[in-house]
Short mmCIF file of C-alpha atoms in Angstrom, two decimals:
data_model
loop_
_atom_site.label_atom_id
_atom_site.label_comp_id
_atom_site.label_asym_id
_atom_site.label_seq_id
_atom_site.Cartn_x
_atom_site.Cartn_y
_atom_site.Cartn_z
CA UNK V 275 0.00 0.00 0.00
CA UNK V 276 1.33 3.11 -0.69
CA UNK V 277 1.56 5.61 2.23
CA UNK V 278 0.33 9.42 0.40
CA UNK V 279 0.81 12.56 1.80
CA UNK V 280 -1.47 15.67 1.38
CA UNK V 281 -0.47 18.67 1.45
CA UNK V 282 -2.99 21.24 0.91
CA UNK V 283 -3.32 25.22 0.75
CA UNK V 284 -6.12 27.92 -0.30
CA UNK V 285 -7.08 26.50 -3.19
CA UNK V 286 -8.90 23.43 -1.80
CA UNK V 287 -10.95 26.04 0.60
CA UNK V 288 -12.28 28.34 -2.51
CA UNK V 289 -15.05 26.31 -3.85
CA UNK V 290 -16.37 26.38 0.10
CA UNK V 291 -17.06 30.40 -0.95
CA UNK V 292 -13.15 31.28 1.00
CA UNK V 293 -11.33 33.69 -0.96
CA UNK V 294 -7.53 31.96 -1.28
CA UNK V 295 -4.56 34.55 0.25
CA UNK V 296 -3.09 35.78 -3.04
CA UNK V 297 -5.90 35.79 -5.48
CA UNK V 298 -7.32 39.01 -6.15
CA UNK V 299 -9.99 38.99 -3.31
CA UNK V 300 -7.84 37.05 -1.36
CA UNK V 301 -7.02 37.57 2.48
CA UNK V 302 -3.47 39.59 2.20
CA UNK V 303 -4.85 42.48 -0.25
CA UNK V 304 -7.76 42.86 2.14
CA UNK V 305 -5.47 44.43 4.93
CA UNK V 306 -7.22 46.88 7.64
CA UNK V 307 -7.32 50.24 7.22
CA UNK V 308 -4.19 51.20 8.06
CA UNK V 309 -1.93 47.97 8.15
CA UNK V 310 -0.70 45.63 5.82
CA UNK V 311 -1.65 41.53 6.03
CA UNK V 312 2.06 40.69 7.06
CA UNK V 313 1.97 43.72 9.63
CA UNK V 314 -1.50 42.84 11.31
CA UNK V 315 -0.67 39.11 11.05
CA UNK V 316 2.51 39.29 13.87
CA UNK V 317 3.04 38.37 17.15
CA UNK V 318 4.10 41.83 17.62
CA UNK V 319 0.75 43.35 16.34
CA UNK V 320 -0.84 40.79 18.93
CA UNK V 321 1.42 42.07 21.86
CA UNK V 322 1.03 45.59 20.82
CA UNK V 323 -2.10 46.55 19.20
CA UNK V 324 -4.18 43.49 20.21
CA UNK V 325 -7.47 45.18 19.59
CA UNK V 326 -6.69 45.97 16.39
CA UNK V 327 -5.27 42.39 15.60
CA UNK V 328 -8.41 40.66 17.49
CA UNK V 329 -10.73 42.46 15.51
CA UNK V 330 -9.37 41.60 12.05
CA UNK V 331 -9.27 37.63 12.90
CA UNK V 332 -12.86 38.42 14.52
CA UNK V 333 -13.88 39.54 11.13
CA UNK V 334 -12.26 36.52 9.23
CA UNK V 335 -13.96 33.92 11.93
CA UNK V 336 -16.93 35.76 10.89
CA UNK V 337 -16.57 35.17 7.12
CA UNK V 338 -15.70 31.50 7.81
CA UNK V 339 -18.01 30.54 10.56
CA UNK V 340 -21.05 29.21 8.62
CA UNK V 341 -19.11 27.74 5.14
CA UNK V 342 -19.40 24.46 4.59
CA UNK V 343 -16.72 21.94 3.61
CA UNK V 344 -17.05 21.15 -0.20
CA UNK V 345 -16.04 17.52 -1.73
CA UNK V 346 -12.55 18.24 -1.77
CA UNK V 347 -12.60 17.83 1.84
CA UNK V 348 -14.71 15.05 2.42
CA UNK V 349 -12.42 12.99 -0.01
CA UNK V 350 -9.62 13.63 2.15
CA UNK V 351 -11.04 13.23 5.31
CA UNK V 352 -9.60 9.80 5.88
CA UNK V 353 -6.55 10.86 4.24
CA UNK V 354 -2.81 11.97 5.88
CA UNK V 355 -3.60 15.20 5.78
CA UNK V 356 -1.08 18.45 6.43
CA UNK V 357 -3.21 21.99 5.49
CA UNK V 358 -1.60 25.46 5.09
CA UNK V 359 -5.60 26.65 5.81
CA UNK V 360 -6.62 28.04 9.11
CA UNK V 361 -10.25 28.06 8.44
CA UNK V 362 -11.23 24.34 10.21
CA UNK V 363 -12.93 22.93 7.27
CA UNK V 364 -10.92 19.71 7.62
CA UNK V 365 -12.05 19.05 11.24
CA UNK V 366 -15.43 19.76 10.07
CA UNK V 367 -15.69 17.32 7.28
CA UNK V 368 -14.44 14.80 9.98
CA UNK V 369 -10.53 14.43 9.09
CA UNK V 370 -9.75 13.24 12.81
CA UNK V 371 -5.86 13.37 12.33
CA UNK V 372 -4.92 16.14 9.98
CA UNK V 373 -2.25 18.77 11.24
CA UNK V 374 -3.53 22.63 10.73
CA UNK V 375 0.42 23.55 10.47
CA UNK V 376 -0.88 27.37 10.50
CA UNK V 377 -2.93 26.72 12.90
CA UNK V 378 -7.15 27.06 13.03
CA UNK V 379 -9.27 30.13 13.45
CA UNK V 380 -11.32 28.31 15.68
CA UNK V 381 -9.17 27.59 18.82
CA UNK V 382 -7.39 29.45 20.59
CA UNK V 383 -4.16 29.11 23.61
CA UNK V 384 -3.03 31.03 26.73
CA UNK V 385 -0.58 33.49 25.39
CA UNK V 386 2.35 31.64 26.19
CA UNK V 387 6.86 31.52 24.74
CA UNK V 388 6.51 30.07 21.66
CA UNK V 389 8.50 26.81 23.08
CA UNK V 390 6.09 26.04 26.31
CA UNK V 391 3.26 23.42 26.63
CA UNK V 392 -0.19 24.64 25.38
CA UNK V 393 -3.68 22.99 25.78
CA UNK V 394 -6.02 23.79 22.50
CA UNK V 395 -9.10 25.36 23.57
CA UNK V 396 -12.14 26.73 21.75
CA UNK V 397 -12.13 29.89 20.43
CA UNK V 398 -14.46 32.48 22.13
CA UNK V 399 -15.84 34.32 19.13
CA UNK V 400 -18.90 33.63 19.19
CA UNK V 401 -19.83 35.15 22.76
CA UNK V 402 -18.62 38.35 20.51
CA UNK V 403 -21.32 37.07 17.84
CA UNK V 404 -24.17 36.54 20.12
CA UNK V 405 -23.85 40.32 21.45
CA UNK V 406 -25.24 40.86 18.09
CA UNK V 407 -22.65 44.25 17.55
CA UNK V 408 -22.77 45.85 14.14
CA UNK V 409 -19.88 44.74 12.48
CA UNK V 410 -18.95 48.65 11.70
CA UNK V 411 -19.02 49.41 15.13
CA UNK V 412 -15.14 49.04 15.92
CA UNK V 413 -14.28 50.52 19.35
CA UNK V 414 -17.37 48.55 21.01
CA UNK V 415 -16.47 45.30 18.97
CA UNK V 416 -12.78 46.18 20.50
CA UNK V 417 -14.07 46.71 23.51
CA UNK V 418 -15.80 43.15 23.91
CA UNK V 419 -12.73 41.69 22.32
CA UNK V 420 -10.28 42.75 24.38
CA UNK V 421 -12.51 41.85 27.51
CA UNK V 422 -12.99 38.24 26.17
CA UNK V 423 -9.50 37.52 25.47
CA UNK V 424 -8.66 38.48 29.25
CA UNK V 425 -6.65 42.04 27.86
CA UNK V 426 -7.13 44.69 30.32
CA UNK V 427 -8.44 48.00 28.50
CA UNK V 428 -6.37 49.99 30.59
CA UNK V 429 -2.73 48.51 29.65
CA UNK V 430 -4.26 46.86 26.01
CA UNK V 431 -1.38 44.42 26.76
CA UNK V 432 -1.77 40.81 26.77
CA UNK V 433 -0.71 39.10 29.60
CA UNK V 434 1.45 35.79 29.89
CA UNK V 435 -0.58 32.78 30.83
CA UNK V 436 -3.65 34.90 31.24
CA UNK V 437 -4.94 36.65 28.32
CA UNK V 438 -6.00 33.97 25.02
CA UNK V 439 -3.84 33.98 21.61
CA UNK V 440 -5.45 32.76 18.25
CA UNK V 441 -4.33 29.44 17.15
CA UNK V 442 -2.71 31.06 14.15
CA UNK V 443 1.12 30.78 12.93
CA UNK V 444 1.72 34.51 12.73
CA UNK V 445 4.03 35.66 9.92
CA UNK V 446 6.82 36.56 13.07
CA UNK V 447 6.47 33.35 14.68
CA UNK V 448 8.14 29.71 13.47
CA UNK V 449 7.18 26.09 13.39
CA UNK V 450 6.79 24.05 16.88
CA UNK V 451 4.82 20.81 18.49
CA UNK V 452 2.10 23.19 19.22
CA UNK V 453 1.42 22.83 15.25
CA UNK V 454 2.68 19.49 15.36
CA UNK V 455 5.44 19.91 13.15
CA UNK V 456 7.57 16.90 14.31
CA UNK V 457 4.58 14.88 13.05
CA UNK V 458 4.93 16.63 10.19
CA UNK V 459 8.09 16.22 9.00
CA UNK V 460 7.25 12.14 9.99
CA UNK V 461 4.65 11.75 7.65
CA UNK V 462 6.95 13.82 5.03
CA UNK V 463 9.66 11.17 5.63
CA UNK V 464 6.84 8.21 5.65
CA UNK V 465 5.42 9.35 2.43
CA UNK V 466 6.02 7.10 -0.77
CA UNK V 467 3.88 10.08 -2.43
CA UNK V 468 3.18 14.09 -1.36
CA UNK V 469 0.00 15.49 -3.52
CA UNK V 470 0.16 19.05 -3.16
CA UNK V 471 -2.89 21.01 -3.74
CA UNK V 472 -4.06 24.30 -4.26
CA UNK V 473 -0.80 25.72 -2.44
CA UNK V 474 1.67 28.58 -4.55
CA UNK V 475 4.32 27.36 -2.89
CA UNK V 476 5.16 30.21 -1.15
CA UNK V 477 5.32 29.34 2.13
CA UNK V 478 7.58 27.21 4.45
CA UNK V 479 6.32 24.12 5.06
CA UNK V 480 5.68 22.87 1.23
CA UNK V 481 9.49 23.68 0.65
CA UNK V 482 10.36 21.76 3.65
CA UNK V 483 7.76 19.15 2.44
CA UNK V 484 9.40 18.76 -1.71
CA UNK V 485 12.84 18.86 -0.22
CA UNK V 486 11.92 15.67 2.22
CA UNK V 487 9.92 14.00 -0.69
CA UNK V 488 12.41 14.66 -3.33
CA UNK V 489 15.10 13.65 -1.15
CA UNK V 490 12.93 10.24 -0.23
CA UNK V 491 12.40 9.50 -3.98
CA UNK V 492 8.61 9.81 -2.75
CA UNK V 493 6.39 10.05 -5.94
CA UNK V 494 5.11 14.26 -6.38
CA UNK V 495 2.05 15.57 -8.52
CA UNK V 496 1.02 19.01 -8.22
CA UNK V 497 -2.65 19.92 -8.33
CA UNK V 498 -3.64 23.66 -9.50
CA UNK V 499 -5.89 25.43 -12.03
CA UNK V 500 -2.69 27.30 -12.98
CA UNK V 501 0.26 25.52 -11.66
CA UNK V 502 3.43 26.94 -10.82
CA UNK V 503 6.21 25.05 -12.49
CA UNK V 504 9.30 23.98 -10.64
CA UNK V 505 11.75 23.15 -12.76
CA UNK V 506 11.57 19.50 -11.46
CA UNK V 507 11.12 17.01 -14.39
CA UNK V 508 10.05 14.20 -11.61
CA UNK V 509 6.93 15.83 -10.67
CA UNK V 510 3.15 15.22 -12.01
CA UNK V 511 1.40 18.24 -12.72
CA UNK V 512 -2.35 18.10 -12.91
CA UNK V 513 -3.93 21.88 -13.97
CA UNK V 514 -7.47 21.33 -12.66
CA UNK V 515 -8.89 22.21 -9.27
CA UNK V 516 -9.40 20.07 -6.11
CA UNK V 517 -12.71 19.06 -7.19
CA UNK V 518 -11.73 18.27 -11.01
CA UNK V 519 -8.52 15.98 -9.49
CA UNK V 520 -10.73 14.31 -7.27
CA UNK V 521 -13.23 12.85 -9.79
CA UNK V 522 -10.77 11.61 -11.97
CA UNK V 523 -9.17 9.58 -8.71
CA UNK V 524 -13.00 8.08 -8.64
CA UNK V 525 -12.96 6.97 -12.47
#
């Protein structure tokens, strides 16, 4: 039996209604007002302006909360899964095992070093929801947000094992156990074949994941409407979306 590896990125999460991160719509052009994607998304925008940062991720839990997962993610639900996609879709079409390497919108931690122990636990935004607060109405959303997330208004500081942190792999922050990435880079070693899909490639883990695989000899097809060609002649590309791959594994 050959042991696969999936390694999946925006692209599997669009036809669910989620705009991918560098497509035109996508999450990093829609910044806030006044900050950038890779500035809001930091560790230091969390320790310094966390009612600024808690309010953008409040507004991208909104987006996500009620989308479905699409076939895509059924079909790889009992599959060795690794996604780049914080938006819980996996865990909601029942994949039990599957490492959210960025992370997932819908838990959070204690704010914590990036090395220490943390316990997952369920993200609080929706006692935020439930106060029913007009989504244009910032300083009261802040407000509630900071108050949630155990920030005191008065310093707007979080504090160390008090105050909650999204479970999200900021842009300033790097790979540990808390997103299981020494399972990760198992499975990469385990894999006979890596499937990438819907991914550009431009983040960390799928170049850690095609140096392991090529490395291991491990069999690698590429799965994107408009793949990006790497210059390996070993690797399968497929130019079709998630969906489009899928049904031709079923024929």
């Amino acid at each position: 039996v050959m042991n696969s590896l999936y390694i999946t990125g925006a692209g599997v999460s669009k036809e669910s209604g989620i705009p991918t991160f560098r497509g035109e719509d996508g999450f990093w052009t829609i910044g806030s007002a006044n900050y950038t994607p890779q500035e809001m998304a930091t560790r230091q925008m969390y320790c310094n302006q966390p009612d600024e940062f808690l309010l953008w991720y409040y507004q991208r839990f909104v987006t996500y909360k009620n989308v479905s997962p699409n076939k895509a993610h059924q079909w790889l639900a009992d599959k060795r899964l690794i996604t780049q996609n914080i938006d819980g879709l996996d865990g909601k079409a029942g994949n039990k095992s599957y490492i959210a390497i960025h992370g997932r919108l819908d838990k959070v931690t204690i704010f914590r070093g990036q090395e220490q122990y943390q316990e997952l636990l369920d993200a609080p935004w929706e006692e935020v929801t439930r106060l029913k607060i007009e989504n244009e109405d910032h300083n009261r959303l802040k407000r509630v947000l900071l108050e949630i997330f155990k920030i005191s208004s008065r310093t707007k500081r979080p504090e160390n094992e008090v105050s909650l942190k999204p479970f999200i792999l900021l842009f300033d922050e790097y790979y540990t156990d808390l997103y299981r990435m020494s399972d990760a880079e198992r499975w990469m070693m385990e894999a006979d074949k890596m499937v990438f899909i819907g991914t550009s490639f431009s983040v960390n883990i799928t170049s850690i994941a095609l140096r392991l695989g090529l490395q291991n000899r491990a069999k690698i097809e590429i799965v994107d409407p408009e793949p990006i060609d790497l210059g390996i002649p070993s690797i399968t590309y497929h130019g079709v979306t998630a969906e489009e791959y899928i049904s031709s594994c079923y024929s």
